[in-house]
Amino acid sequence: MADPDAESPGEEPRKEQTDWLGRLRGNMPAEADEPETSPTKGTKETADWLSRLHDLEDSEADDEAESGGWQPPPTAALSDEALAPPPPPEAGDVPDWLKESAIKTGSLQPTPPAQPEEREAEAPRVPLTEEVPDWLQPSLAAVQSPDEPPADEEKPVEDEPPGWLQATTLGATPAPEAPQAAAADDAGLPEWLSSEPGPEPESPAPAPPGTADLPGWLLAESEESEPDSTPIGTSDLPAWLLESEDSAAAGGTASLPDWIPGEPDDAATPAHAADDVIPDWLAGLTDAAPSLAGTDILAAEEEPETEADDTIDYQPSASENLPDWLEPGSAASAPPAAATEPGHVGDIDFSEFLVDTEAGAALPTAGEVTGDELPDWLADIDVDAPGTDTEAPALYAAEAGGVDSGTLDWLDSLSSTAEESPPTALTEESPSIFPESEAAAADVTPADDDLPDWLASVRPRDIEPAAPDTGQLQDMPLAADMPDWLAAMRPAGLELPDVQPPRAVVAPEEPATAEAASSALDEPAPAGASDADSPELPEWALALEEEEPAVEPAPMLQPVDDFNETAGPLAGMRGVIRAEPSVSLPGRPGESVANFTVTDWQKEQAAIFHKLMRAEIEDLPEAPKRKLQLPFAVDRLLVFLALALAVVAPFALEQSFFDTPNPEFYPSNRALLQSIADLPQNSLVLVAFDYDPGLGGELNDGMEALLVQLAERGQRFALVSTRPAGVGVAQAVAEAALARVEIDAAETYGVQYVNLGLIPGGAIGLQAFAADPVSVIDVDFIRGDSPWGMDVVAGVDSLSGFDMMVVATDSPAVGRGWLEQVRPQGVPMAAVVTGATQPLLQPYAEGDNPQFVGLSGGLAGAFVNDIIAPRGPSAVSRRWDSYSAGILAAGLLLLFGNVVWMTVRLARPESRSESSPGGTQL
Amino acid sequence: MSDELLQLFGVTISFLLSLLVFSYLLGDNPMYRMAMHLFVGVASGYATIVVFEAVLIPRIQNIISNPDSTQRGLAAVPLVLGWLVLLKVSGRLAPLGNIAMGLLVGVGAAVAVGGAITGTLFPQIAANFLDPLQPPLGSGRTVAGWAFDVGVILFGTVTALLYFYYGARRLPSGQIGRPALILIPATFGQVFVTIALAALYAGALATAFALLSERVLFMWTFITGDLTQTVLPTILQNLGLG
C-alpha cells in the first residue's frame, strides 16, 4: 500500500503492483481490487504511526523493486554459489537495515546517502527486522544448515546455533500433533483451508466465541491455523477489538482491505494498524500463492476478516507447485507451542502459522494450486528441485533451488548476522506487533524477475543485529512508537525497556545530503541510553562526521551598525536599521558644556537641603523621655497665657493704657470719610460686604461706622456681596448701624437702604454686574422681590446710577477684582479691609490718582472712623486697649524669642554652623 | 420664649462654641472638631439657601414667566450649563460638564487677565511716575519731603525688582556670583521686600489680635454681664432657687 505522501518511489511500484496483481488475481473482479489498491483511502484513515509503517513498506517495496523479484524459483538446496558472499550490491538497491549488516560482513561499502523520505519511512522498520519471527527461525536454521553453510559464516549453525535460534527450533520441536493431524485430515482443516479454491472470495469463518484471548479478528485466524488451540474468551478482548468486531459484523468494511473484517472509526485501532501494515501486494499474493509460507501466514490473517467480495482466494490449489518443504510432512519440526499472549495484537505468534505450513497440516500444498492461478515466480518453483526436502521450509527459495545467487545474498547475511548477533529474545511475551511486516520482510525470498520492484524491495535483506540480550522484549523499540492505547494494553508482566528511538537502532541510511546526515547525527540520544547501548555509527556516518568540518560556512559579514533596538516590535534585535538617520543621532559632546557654577551661599543652601532630606530618611535618636508627660505643649500654653493675659487685663482693670490713634497718621481713613462727606445728599452708595462672619470682629466695627456716617447724612445705600455669607453679614451690620442712628431698619428698607443680595460668579459676576446690574440681581435678600423697583434704587440701570462704592473685604483678590472689573465704570470706590489685607491694597489708595478714594484698614482704621465722625460710644474704644496690649505682648514675645535665639547661637558656635546661615550673601 | 431668652440662648451658645474653639490650645480634641464641623455645616447650609433663594429660584421663575420664547431660551442656557456642571459629581457623566467648565474657566481667565492689565498693571505702573518736585495738591507735603518719598518709592521699586533678578556669572575673582551692578541694589531690594513681608505679617497679627480682642470682649461681657445678670438669675428662678 503506497503512501500517497511518499515521493516518486512509490508511484512506479504501484503500477507494477497493479500489473502483477492483475496477473495474480486473474479471477478477481477489478472492482474489488480497486479499493484495496487505492493508496489514498487507506492512508487517509491511517494514524500517523501507521503512516510510518506505510512508508516503511513503501520503502521496502522500493528496495525490492530495485533488486528484482523476491521469490526465487524452487530449486535444489542452496549451493555454495548461492550461499557465497554476494557481490556488493549497489547502494541504491540495498535497504539501510541491510546495509549495516552488509557493512559488518564486509559485503557492502558505504553508499551515498539515501533520500530523507526513505530514512523516515524505514525508521520503524528496524525493530521489525530485528525480530526474527518464529516462523522464520526454522528457515534460518535451514539456511545455516551444515550442508549449505554460508560462505562468510564463522560459526556453523549446526554446531552451536544461537540461543534465539535454539529456542526457536526447540520450540518447534515439541509441536503438538494436532496441527499436523489436522493438516492431514481435511476435516481438521480450518474453514479457510477447506474452502473451495477459486476466484470467488471466501467468506470468513466466524470466530468461535470464547475460544481465546485473542482479538476477534485474530481469533479466527488462530482458530483456523490452529484448530485445537485453546479457546479464548471474548471477554478479555479490549473494547476496541470488540468494537471492531461489531463494525465488521455491521458490514462497515467497504473501505477496508480484503482481509480486514471491519475498520473501526478510530484510525489508531490495531485492526486498522494491521490493515495498513499488510501491503496490497501481499494480500494479492495470498490469492495466487496461498501455499507459500509467507503468504499463508498473511492469508491466515486475512481470511477470516475479508468480505465475500473482497476475499482473496488463497485456497491452496497448486500444491504440486509447492516446494517440498511446504508439502505435508516435509517439515521436520513441529509447530512451536502457542505463544500467543491474549489481548494483544502483537501477541500473535505467526510462527504457528508457519509451523502449520511447514507441517503441511493446515496449509494447502503447492500441488493443490492450479498453475494458472500461480504467478510466474511461483510457477517457476521447481518442486522436485534438490534441497526441497530439507528441514528448512521451502519458504526460503534458496533451499528450493534455482535461487538467484544474488537474491539469496540477503539470506547469507541474514544467517551470518543471526550468528554474530546475540540471540533475539523472542519470547512468548514479545511477539511482534506487526507480524505482517515481519513476514513480509523475512519470509519472502522472491525471484527478482517475477516480482515488481516495489515488491522486491520489501524483501528483508538482512536482519538487524539484535540488541544485547537484556531480557527485554525485542519489539521494545516499537514501544517508542506505540500509541498510548496500545501501550496500555500491554500485559502488565512485560517490562518496558528504555525507549530507544527506532532511528537509533535502524541501520543508518545514508542521508541524501550532508545536512540531513548531520541533522540525523545531531539528534539527541534518548534519555537513559548509554553509549554502550547506543548503536555504533555506521562508517558512512562517521565519514560524514569527519568530513563535516571541511565544509566551513562562509564567513558572515559583521553588521556595521551593531545597534540594538530597544523599543518597538524589533526590541532586542541587533543590527536593525535605525529609524532615525545617523546624522540626527546625538553624539558625545566634545567637552562639558554645562558645568554647575555655584556660589558658596548656594553650597550652603544645598548643604542645608541635604541635611533636611537626610534627616527625613535617617533614624532619629530616640528623644529622652520627659519627666512630666503633659497632654499639651507647654510652650504653646505659655505663649497663649501671656497673650491672653495681655488681652484680658485691660477689661479686668477697666483702665486705658494706650492712647487713641491719631487720624493724622491715617490719611486713607480720612480720605474715605472725606469722600463720604463730599457726597451729595440722598446719594446712592453701593456697599459690598465681601467677607465672612468670622472676620466680623475686625471689619464690622469699621463698616458699621461707615454706614452710620451714610445714614446720618441721609445717604442711601444698597448692600451687596459676592459671598453667600456676606449677604447676611451686610444685613446685620446695616441693622446695627441704623440702630445706632435710631433708624428702624425694617421701615427704611427699600427706601433708605436695600440688600441686593448675592452677585454670583466671582470676577465674571462682577463684570456682568458692572455692565448690567439689573440683569445680575434678580431679587433682593430680604423680600425676595426685584429691588430695582424700590425707591432706594429707582432708576438705576447701571453702575453709573451709584454715586460711590465701598468694598469691605478680607481678600486682596476680591478687592482687586472690584477695582479691575467695576472701577473702570468711573464710580469712586473706597475700601474697608482687614489689617492683613491692607498692605496689599494700600498701593491702590496711594498716589496722585488713587484707584481707592479711601481705605480703612484693620481695627485702627475703624477706630479712626469713630474718632473722625463720632456717633456715641465706639465699640472699638472698649477693646482698643486690649487690642493694643495684645499687639504689644506679641511684639515683646517676638523680641524675647529673637534675643534668646541669638544668645543661644552666640553661646554655641557649633549650633551656629549647623543652623541656618542667617544672613544670606547674594 | 421671649426674644430676650432667644437672644440669651444664642449668646450662650456662642460662648460655648467660643470655648470649644479655644480648647484647641490644649491640642486637637473632639470639642474643637465638633465646633469646626458645626461651623462648616451651618455655613454651607446657609450658603446653599442663599444661592437657591437669591439666584436659582428667581432665574427659573424668570424663565417660566417670560412670555417671550426667545428670552426664555436664552435664559435657559445658563441653567443648562449649570446643570452640566453638576454632572461633574458623577464619574461617568463628568465629561458632559467639561463644556460648561471649559466655558467657565476660559471666560474667567479672560476676564481676570484683562482686569489685571487694565485694573492693576497699568495703574500701578502709572502710579510710580511721580513728579518729585510737585507734591500732590492738598497733601501739605513739602517738596523736599515729597521728593524724598518719591525717591524712596522709586529706589524701593527698582531695587526690589533687581532682587528678583536671578543670574550669576563667573566673576573676575573666579567666584560665581551676581555682578556688582546687580548685587548691591538687590541687597537693598531685599530690605524692601523684607519690610513688605513684615508689614504683611504685622497686618495678619493685627487682624488676629483684633479678632481675639473682640472674642475676649464678648466672653468677658457674657461672663460679667449676661451670665451673672441674666442667665444665672433666670435659671435659678426657673428652678425655684432664686
JSON list of N, CA, C and O in Angstrom, two decimals, chain A residues 597 599 640 651 698 728 764 767 776 778-779 820-821 835-836 844 848 851 879 883 886 890 922, chain B residues 25 46 58-59 108 111 115-116 119-120 124 136 170 176 183 190 203 206-207 209-210 213 217:
[
{"chain": "A", "resi": 597, "resn": "THR", "atom": "N", "xyz": [28.08, 75.99, 38.22]},
{"chain": "A", "resi": 597, "resn": "THR", "atom": "CA", "xyz": [28.88, 77.00, 38.91]},
{"chain": "A", "resi": 597, "resn": "THR", "atom": "C", "xyz": [28.03, 77.54, 40.04]},
{"chain": "A", "resi": 597, "resn": "THR", "atom": "O", "xyz": [27.03, 78.22, 39.83]},
{"chain": "A", "resi": 599, "resn": "THR", "atom": "N", "xyz": [27.80, 79.23, 43.95]},
{"chain": "A", "resi": 599, "resn": "THR", "atom": "CA", "xyz": [28.47, 80.09, 44.91]},
{"chain": "A", "resi": 599, "resn": "THR", "atom": "C", "xyz": [28.53, 79.39, 46.25]},
{"chain": "A", "resi": 599, "resn": "THR", "atom": "O", "xyz": [27.93, 78.34, 46.46]},
{"chain": "A", "resi": 640, "resn": "PHE", "atom": "N", "xyz": [0.21, 81.41, 74.93]},
{"chain": "A", "resi": 640, "resn": "PHE", "atom": "CA", "xyz": [-1.20, 81.78, 74.96]},
{"chain": "A", "resi": 640, "resn": "PHE", "atom": "C", "xyz": [-1.55, 82.47, 76.26]},
{"chain": "A", "resi": 640, "resn": "PHE", "atom": "O", "xyz": [-2.28, 83.49, 76.27]},
{"chain": "A", "resi": 651, "resn": "PHE", "atom": "N", "xyz": [-9.61, 94.65, 80.17]},
{"chain": "A", "resi": 651, "resn": "PHE", "atom": "CA", "xyz": [-11.02, 94.53, 80.52]},
{"chain": "A", "resi": 651, "resn": "PHE", "atom": "C", "xyz": [-11.18, 94.39, 82.03]},
{"chain": "A", "resi": 651, "resn": "PHE", "atom": "O", "xyz": [-12.12, 94.93, 82.62]},
{"chain": "A", "resi": 698, "resn": "GLU", "atom": "N", "xyz": [-13.27, 92.34, 63.15]},
{"chain": "A", "resi": 698, "resn": "GLU", "atom": "CA", "xyz": [-12.36, 93.38, 62.69]},
{"chain": "A", "resi": 698, "resn": "GLU", "atom": "C", "xyz": [-13.04, 94.37, 61.74]},
{"chain": "A", "resi": 698, "resn": "GLU", "atom": "O", "xyz": [-12.72, 95.54, 61.73]},
{"chain": "A", "resi": 728, "resn": "GLY", "atom": "N", "xyz": [-25.73, 88.01, 54.56]},
{"chain": "A", "resi": 728, "resn": "GLY", "atom": "CA", "xyz": [-26.28, 88.09, 55.91]},
{"chain": "A", "resi": 728, "resn": "GLY", "atom": "C", "xyz": [-25.49, 89.04, 56.78]},
{"chain": "A", "resi": 728, "resn": "GLY", "atom": "O", "xyz": [-26.06, 89.76, 57.63]},
{"chain": "A", "resi": 764, "resn": "ILE", "atom": "N", "xyz": [-16.33, 87.18, 37.15]},
{"chain": "A", "resi": 764, "resn": "ILE", "atom": "CA", "xyz": [-17.21, 87.26, 35.98]},
{"chain": "A", "resi": 764, "resn": "ILE", "atom": "C", "xyz": [-18.52, 87.93, 36.39]},
{"chain": "A", "resi": 764, "resn": "ILE", "atom": "O", "xyz": [-19.08, 88.76, 35.66]},
{"chain": "A", "resi": 767, "resn": "GLN", "atom": "N", "xyz": [-18.00, 91.61, 36.62]},
{"chain": "A", "resi": 767, "resn": "GLN", "atom": "CA", "xyz": [-18.00, 92.28, 35.33]},
{"chain": "A", "resi": 767, "resn": "GLN", "atom": "C", "xyz": [-19.42, 92.39, 34.78]},
{"chain": "A", "resi": 767, "resn": "GLN", "atom": "O", "xyz": [-19.82, 93.43, 34.22]},
{"chain": "A", "resi": 776, "resn": "VAL", "atom": "N", "xyz": [-28.16, 91.05, 36.65]},
{"chain": "A", "resi": 776, "resn": "VAL", "atom": "CA", "xyz": [-27.47, 90.13, 37.57]},
{"chain": "A", "resi": 776, "resn": "VAL", "atom": "C", "xyz": [-28.28, 89.96, 38.85]},
{"chain": "A", "resi": 776, "resn": "VAL", "atom": "O", "xyz": [-28.43, 88.84, 39.37]},
{"chain": "A", "resi": 778, "resn": "ASP", "atom": "N", "xyz": [-31.59, 89.73, 40.53]},
{"chain": "A", "resi": 778, "resn": "ASP", "atom": "CA", "xyz": [-33.00, 89.50, 40.24]},
{"chain": "A", "resi": 778, "resn": "ASP", "atom": "C", "xyz": [-33.89, 89.85, 41.42]},
{"chain": "A", "resi": 778, "resn": "ASP", "atom": "O", "xyz": [-34.96, 90.43, 41.23]},
{"chain": "A", "resi": 779, "resn": "VAL", "atom": "N", "xyz": [-33.46, 89.41, 42.58]},
{"chain": "A", "resi": 779, "resn": "VAL", "atom": "CA", "xyz": [-34.28, 89.65, 43.77]},
{"chain": "A", "resi": 779, "resn": "VAL", "atom": "C", "xyz": [-33.42, 90.17, 44.88]},
{"chain": "A", "resi": 779, "resn": "VAL", "atom": "O", "xyz": [-32.20, 89.97, 44.89]},
{"chain": "A", "resi": 820, "resn": "GLU", "atom": "N", "xyz": [-10.63, 96.09, 39.37]},
{"chain": "A", "resi": 820, "resn": "GLU", "atom": "CA", "xyz": [-10.35, 95.77, 37.96]},
{"chain": "A", "resi": 820, "resn": "GLU", "atom": "C", "xyz": [-11.61, 95.64, 37.13]},
{"chain": "A", "resi": 820, "resn": "GLU", "atom": "O", "xyz": [-11.61, 95.95, 35.94]},
{"chain": "A", "resi": 821, "resn": "GLN", "atom": "N", "xyz": [-12.68, 95.13, 37.71]},
{"chain": "A", "resi": 821, "resn": "GLN", "atom": "CA", "xyz": [-13.87, 94.86, 36.91]},
{"chain": "A", "resi": 821, "resn": "GLN", "atom": "C", "xyz": [-14.92, 95.98, 37.01]},
{"chain": "A", "resi": 821, "resn": "GLN", "atom": "O", "xyz": [-15.65, 96.24, 36.05]},
{"chain": "A", "resi": 835, "resn": "GLY", "atom": "N", "xyz": [-6.58, 94.18, 58.57]},
{"chain": "A", "resi": 835, "resn": "GLY", "atom": "CA", "xyz": [-5.19, 94.57, 58.74]},
{"chain": "A", "resi": 835, "resn": "GLY", "atom": "C", "xyz": [-4.26, 93.73, 57.88]},
{"chain": "A", "resi": 835, "resn": "GLY", "atom": "O", "xyz": [-3.22, 94.20, 57.40]},
{"chain": "A", "resi": 836, "resn": "ALA", "atom": "N", "xyz": [-4.57, 92.48, 57.68]},
{"chain": "A", "resi": 836, "resn": "ALA", "atom": "CA", "xyz": [-3.71, 91.64, 56.86]},
{"chain": "A", "resi": 836, "resn": "ALA", "atom": "C", "xyz": [-3.80, 91.98, 55.38]},
{"chain": "A", "resi": 836, "resn": "ALA", "atom": "O", "xyz": [-2.85, 91.79, 54.63]},
{"chain": "A", "resi": 844, "resn": "TYR", "atom": "N", "xyz": [-3.16, 100.81, 46.06]},
{"chain": "A", "resi": 844, "resn": "TYR", "atom": "CA", "xyz": [-4.26, 101.29, 45.21]},
{"chain": "A", "resi": 844, "resn": "TYR", "atom": "C", "xyz": [-4.90, 102.55, 45.79]},
{"chain": "A", "resi": 844, "resn": "TYR", "atom": "O", "xyz": [-5.71, 103.19, 45.13]},
{"chain": "A", "resi": 848, "resn": "ASP", "atom": "N", "xyz": [-1.20, 110.06, 43.07]},
{"chain": "A", "resi": 848, "resn": "ASP", "atom": "CA", "xyz": [-1.97, 111.23, 42.66]},
{"chain": "A", "resi": 848, "resn": "ASP", "atom": "C", "xyz": [-3.38, 110.88, 42.27]},
{"chain": "A", "resi": 848, "resn": "ASP", "atom": "O", "xyz": [-4.32, 111.64, 42.52]},
{"chain": "A", "resi": 851, "resn": "GLN", "atom": "N", "xyz": [-6.80, 104.57, 42.93]},
{"chain": "A", "resi": 851, "resn": "GLN", "atom": "CA", "xyz": [-7.99, 103.82, 42.50]},
{"chain": "A", "resi": 851, "resn": "GLN", "atom": "C", "xyz": [-9.00, 103.73, 43.62]},
{"chain": "A", "resi": 851, "resn": "GLN", "atom": "O", "xyz": [-10.21, 103.70, 43.36]},
{"chain": "A", "resi": 879, "resn": "ARG", "atom": "N", "xyz": [-12.25, 97.93, 73.31]},
{"chain": "A", "resi": 879, "resn": "ARG", "atom": "CA", "xyz": [-11.25, 96.87, 73.15]},
{"chain": "A", "resi": 879, "resn": "ARG", "atom": "C", "xyz": [-9.97, 97.38, 72.52]},
{"chain": "A", "resi": 879, "resn": "ARG", "atom": "O", "xyz": [-9.15, 96.59, 72.10]},
{"chain": "A", "resi": 883, "resn": "TYR", "atom": "N", "xyz": [-6.71, 95.29, 72.41]},
{"chain": "A", "resi": 883, "resn": "TYR", "atom": "CA", "xyz": [-6.05, 95.04, 71.12]},
{"chain": "A", "resi": 883, "resn": "TYR", "atom": "C", "xyz": [-4.61, 95.53, 71.16]},
{"chain": "A", "resi": 883, "resn": "TYR", "atom": "O", "xyz": [-3.68, 94.83, 70.74]},
{"chain": "A", "resi": 886, "resn": "GLY", "atom": "N", "xyz": [-2.45, 93.38, 73.37]},
{"chain": "A", "resi": 886, "resn": "GLY", "atom": "CA", "xyz": [-2.13, 92.10, 72.71]},
{"chain": "A", "resi": 886, "resn": "GLY", "atom": "C", "xyz": [-1.03, 92.24, 71.68]},
{"chain": "A", "resi": 886, "resn": "GLY", "atom": "O", "xyz": [-0.11, 91.40, 71.61]},
{"chain": "A", "resi": 890, "resn": "ALA", "atom": "N", "xyz": [2.61, 90.57, 71.86]},
{"chain": "A", "resi": 890, "resn": "ALA", "atom": "CA", "xyz": [3.14, 89.74, 70.76]},
{"chain": "A", "resi": 890, "resn": "ALA", "atom": "C", "xyz": [4.49, 90.26, 70.32]},
{"chain": "A", "resi": 890, "resn": "ALA", "atom": "O", "xyz": [5.44, 89.48, 70.07]},
{"chain": "A", "resi": 922, "resn": "LEU", "atom": "N", "xyz": [24.26, 87.38, 48.74]},
{"chain": "A", "resi": 922, "resn": "LEU", "atom": "CA", "xyz": [23.86, 87.22, 47.36]},
{"chain": "A", "resi": 922, "resn": "LEU", "atom": "C", "xyz": [25.04, 87.51, 46.43]},
{"chain": "A", "resi": 922, "resn": "LEU", "atom": "O", "xyz": [25.89, 88.32, 46.74]},
{"chain": "B", "resi": 25, "resn": "LEU", "atom": "N", "xyz": [-6.13, 75.17, 72.17]},
{"chain": "B", "resi": 25, "resn": "LEU", "atom": "CA", "xyz": [-4.88, 75.47, 72.83]},
{"chain": "B", "resi": 25, "resn": "LEU", "atom": "C", "xyz": [-4.33, 74.25, 73.56]},
{"chain": "B", "resi": 25, "resn": "LEU", "atom": "O", "xyz": [-3.11, 74.12, 73.73]},
{"chain": "B", "resi": 46, "resn": "TYR", "atom": "N", "xyz": [-26.17, 77.56, 55.03]},
{"chain": "B", "resi": 46, "resn": "TYR", "atom": "CA", "xyz": [-26.60, 78.95, 54.84]},
{"chain": "B", "resi": 46, "resn": "TYR", "atom": "C", "xyz": [-26.31, 79.41, 53.41]},
{"chain": "B", "resi": 46, "resn": "TYR", "atom": "O", "xyz": [-27.15, 80.05, 52.77]},
{"chain": "B", "resi": 58, "resn": "PRO", "atom": "N", "xyz": [-35.11, 82.59, 41.55]},
{"chain": "B", "resi": 58, "resn": "PRO", "atom": "CA", "xyz": [-35.54, 83.76, 40.74]},
{"chain": "B", "resi": 58, "resn": "PRO", "atom": "C", "xyz": [-35.31, 83.57, 39.26]},
{"chain": "B", "resi": 58, "resn": "PRO", "atom": "O", "xyz": [-36.15, 83.97, 38.44]},
{"chain": "B", "resi": 59, "resn": "ARG", "atom": "N", "xyz": [-34.24, 82.98, 38.88]},
{"chain": "B", "resi": 59, "resn": "ARG", "atom": "CA", "xyz": [-33.97, 82.85, 37.45]},
{"chain": "B", "resi": 59, "resn": "ARG", "atom": "C", "xyz": [-34.87, 81.80, 36.80]},
{"chain": "B", "resi": 59, "resn": "ARG", "atom": "O", "xyz": [-35.28, 81.94, 35.64]},
{"chain": "B", "resi": 108, "resn": "GLY", "atom": "N", "xyz": [-13.50, 83.08, 32.63]},
{"chain": "B", "resi": 108, "resn": "GLY", "atom": "CA", "xyz": [-12.94, 83.61, 33.87]},
{"chain": "B", "resi": 108, "resn": "GLY", "atom": "C", "xyz": [-11.50, 84.05, 33.70]},
{"chain": "B", "resi": 108, "resn": "GLY", "atom": "O", "xyz": [-11.09, 85.11, 34.21]},
{"chain": "B", "resi": 111, "resn": "VAL", "atom": "N", "xyz": [-11.39, 87.24, 31.69]},
{"chain": "B", "resi": 111, "resn": "VAL", "atom": "CA", "xyz": [-11.83, 88.38, 32.50]},
{"chain": "B", "resi": 111, "resn": "VAL", "atom": "C", "xyz": [-10.76, 88.77, 33.51]},
{"chain": "B", "resi": 111, "resn": "VAL", "atom": "O", "xyz": [-10.46, 89.96, 33.71]},
{"chain": "B", "resi": 115, "resn": "GLY", "atom": "N", "xyz": [-8.75, 92.24, 33.36]},
{"chain": "B", "resi": 115, "resn": "GLY", "atom": "CA", "xyz": [-8.89, 93.14, 34.50]},
{"chain": "B", "resi": 115, "resn": "GLY", "atom": "C", "xyz": [-7.57, 93.42, 35.16]},
{"chain": "B", "resi": 115, "resn": "GLY", "atom": "O", "xyz": [-7.32, 94.56, 35.61]},
{"chain": "B", "resi": 116, "resn": "ALA", "atom": "N", "xyz": [-6.70, 92.46, 35.22]},
{"chain": "B", "resi": 116, "resn": "ALA", "atom": "CA", "xyz": [-5.40, 92.67, 35.85]},
{"chain": "B", "resi": 116, "resn": "ALA", "atom": "C", "xyz": [-4.57, 93.67, 35.06]},
{"chain": "B", "resi": 116, "resn": "ALA", "atom": "O", "xyz": [-3.85, 94.50, 35.65]},
{"chain": "B", "resi": 119, "resn": "GLY", "atom": "N", "xyz": [-6.65, 97.03, 35.27]},
{"chain": "B", "resi": 119, "resn": "GLY", "atom": "CA", "xyz": [-7.00, 97.49, 36.61]},
{"chain": "B", "resi": 119, "resn": "GLY", "atom": "C", "xyz": [-5.86, 97.51, 37.57]},
{"chain": "B", "resi": 119, "resn": "GLY", "atom": "O", "xyz": [-5.90, 98.23, 38.58]},
{"chain": "B", "resi": 120, "resn": "THR", "atom": "N", "xyz": [-4.80, 96.79, 37.31]},
{"chain": "B", "resi": 120, "resn": "THR", "atom": "CA", "xyz": [-3.70, 96.71, 38.26]},
{"chain": "B", "resi": 120, "resn": "THR", "atom": "C", "xyz": [-2.37, 97.10, 37.63]},
{"chain": "B", "resi": 120, "resn": "THR", "atom": "O", "xyz": [-1.66, 97.97, 38.15]},
{"chain": "B", "resi": 124, "resn": "GLN", "atom": "N", "xyz": [-0.76, 100.72, 38.37]},
{"chain": "B", "resi": 124, "resn": "GLN", "atom": "CA", "xyz": [0.34, 100.71, 39.32]},
{"chain": "B", "resi": 124, "resn": "GLN", "atom": "C", "xyz": [1.62, 101.22, 38.69]},
{"chain": "B", "resi": 124, "resn": "GLN", "atom": "O", "xyz": [2.42, 101.90, 39.36]},
{"chain": "B", "resi": 136, "resn": "PRO", "atom": "N", "xyz": [1.50, 116.38, 45.76]},
{"chain": "B", "resi": 136, "resn": "PRO", "atom": "CA", "xyz": [0.07, 116.40, 45.46]},
{"chain": "B", "resi": 136, "resn": "PRO", "atom": "C", "xyz": [-0.60, 117.58, 46.14]},
{"chain": "B", "resi": 136, "resn": "PRO", "atom": "O", "xyz": [-0.26, 117.95, 47.27]},
{"chain": "B", "resi": 170, "resn": "ARG", "atom": "N", "xyz": [30.56, 84.07, 36.20]},
{"chain": "B", "resi": 170, "resn": "ARG", "atom": "CA", "xyz": [31.87, 83.93, 36.82]},
{"chain": "B", "resi": 170, "resn": "ARG", "atom": "C", "xyz": [32.52, 85.30, 36.92]},
{"chain": "B", "resi": 170, "resn": "ARG", "atom": "O", "xyz": [32.73, 85.98, 35.91]},
{"chain": "B", "resi": 176, "resn": "ILE", "atom": "N", "xyz": [31.65, 82.58, 41.58]},
{"chain": "B", "resi": 176, "resn": "ILE", "atom": "CA", "xyz": [30.40, 82.67, 40.87]},
{"chain": "B", "resi": 176, "resn": "ILE", "atom": "C", "xyz": [29.46, 83.53, 41.68]},
{"chain": "B", "resi": 176, "resn": "ILE", "atom": "O", "xyz": [29.22, 83.26, 42.85]},
{"chain": "B", "resi": 183, "resn": "LEU", "atom": "N", "xyz": [24.20, 93.14, 42.38]},
{"chain": "B", "resi": 183, "resn": "LEU", "atom": "CA", "xyz": [24.25, 92.64, 43.75]},
{"chain": "B", "resi": 183, "resn": "LEU", "atom": "C", "xyz": [23.91, 93.73, 44.76]},
{"chain": "B", "resi": 183, "resn": "LEU", "atom": "O", "xyz": [23.11, 93.50, 45.68]},
{"chain": "B", "resi": 190, "resn": "GLN", "atom": "N", "xyz": [16.25, 93.58, 48.76]},
{"chain": "B", "resi": 190, "resn": "GLN", "atom": "CA", "xyz": [15.87, 92.55, 49.73]},
{"chain": "B", "resi": 190, "resn": "GLN", "atom": "C", "xyz": [15.34, 93.19, 51.01]},
{"chain": "B", "resi": 190, "resn": "GLN", "atom": "O", "xyz": [14.42, 92.67, 51.64]},
{"chain": "B", "resi": 203, "resn": "GLY", "atom": "N", "xyz": [0.26, 92.92, 59.68]},
{"chain": "B", "resi": 203, "resn": "GLY", "atom": "CA", "xyz": [-1.17, 93.06, 59.40]},
{"chain": "B", "resi": 203, "resn": "GLY", "atom": "C", "xyz": [-1.94, 91.81, 59.79]},
{"chain": "B", "resi": 203, "resn": "GLY", "atom": "O", "xyz": [-3.04, 91.88, 60.36]},
{"chain": "B", "resi": 206, "resn": "ALA", "atom": "N", "xyz": [-2.15, 91.82, 63.45]},
{"chain": "B", "resi": 206, "resn": "ALA", "atom": "CA", "xyz": [-3.13, 92.82, 63.91]},
{"chain": "B", "resi": 206, "resn": "ALA", "atom": "C", "xyz": [-4.54, 92.30, 63.73]},
{"chain": "B", "resi": 206, "resn": "ALA", "atom": "O", "xyz": [-5.40, 92.51, 64.59]},
{"chain": "B", "resi": 207, "resn": "THR", "atom": "N", "xyz": [-4.78, 91.65, 62.61]},
{"chain": "B", "resi": 207, "resn": "THR", "atom": "CA", "xyz": [-6.11, 91.05, 62.38]},
{"chain": "B", "resi": 207, "resn": "THR", "atom": "C", "xyz": [-6.41, 90.00, 63.43]},
{"chain": "B", "resi": 207, "resn": "THR", "atom": "O", "xyz": [-7.53, 89.94, 63.98]},
{"chain": "B", "resi": 209, "resn": "PHE", "atom": "N", "xyz": [-5.21, 89.75, 66.46]},
{"chain": "B", "resi": 209, "resn": "PHE", "atom": "CA", "xyz": [-5.48, 90.33, 67.77]},
{"chain": "B", "resi": 209, "resn": "PHE", "atom": "C", "xyz": [-6.79, 91.10, 67.78]},
{"chain": "B", "resi": 209, "resn": "PHE", "atom": "O", "xyz": [-7.44, 91.22, 68.83]},
{"chain": "B", "resi": 210, "resn": "ALA", "atom": "N", "xyz": [-7.13, 91.64, 66.64]},
{"chain": "B", "resi": 210, "resn": "ALA", "atom": "CA", "xyz": [-8.44, 92.31, 66.58]},
{"chain": "B", "resi": 210, "resn": "ALA", "atom": "C", "xyz": [-9.57, 91.32, 66.80]},
{"chain": "B", "resi": 210, "resn": "ALA", "atom": "O", "xyz": [-10.53, 91.58, 67.54]},
{"chain": "B", "resi": 213, "resn": "SER", "atom": "N", "xyz": [-9.38, 90.08, 70.45]},
{"chain": "B", "resi": 213, "resn": "SER", "atom": "CA", "xyz": [-9.91, 91.07, 71.39]},
{"chain": "B", "resi": 213, "resn": "SER", "atom": "C", "xyz": [-11.44, 91.12, 71.33]},
{"chain": "B", "resi": 213, "resn": "SER", "atom": "O", "xyz": [-12.10, 91.28, 72.36]},
{"chain": "B", "resi": 217, "resn": "LEU", "atom": "N", "xyz": [-13.61, 90.18, 74.45]},
{"chain": "B", "resi": 217, "resn": "LEU", "atom": "CA", "xyz": [-14.60, 91.15, 74.92]},
{"chain": "B", "resi": 217, "resn": "LEU", "atom": "C", "xyz": [-15.98, 90.53, 75.01]},
{"chain": "B", "resi": 217, "resn": "LEU", "atom": "O", "xyz": [-16.74, 90.78, 75.98]}
]
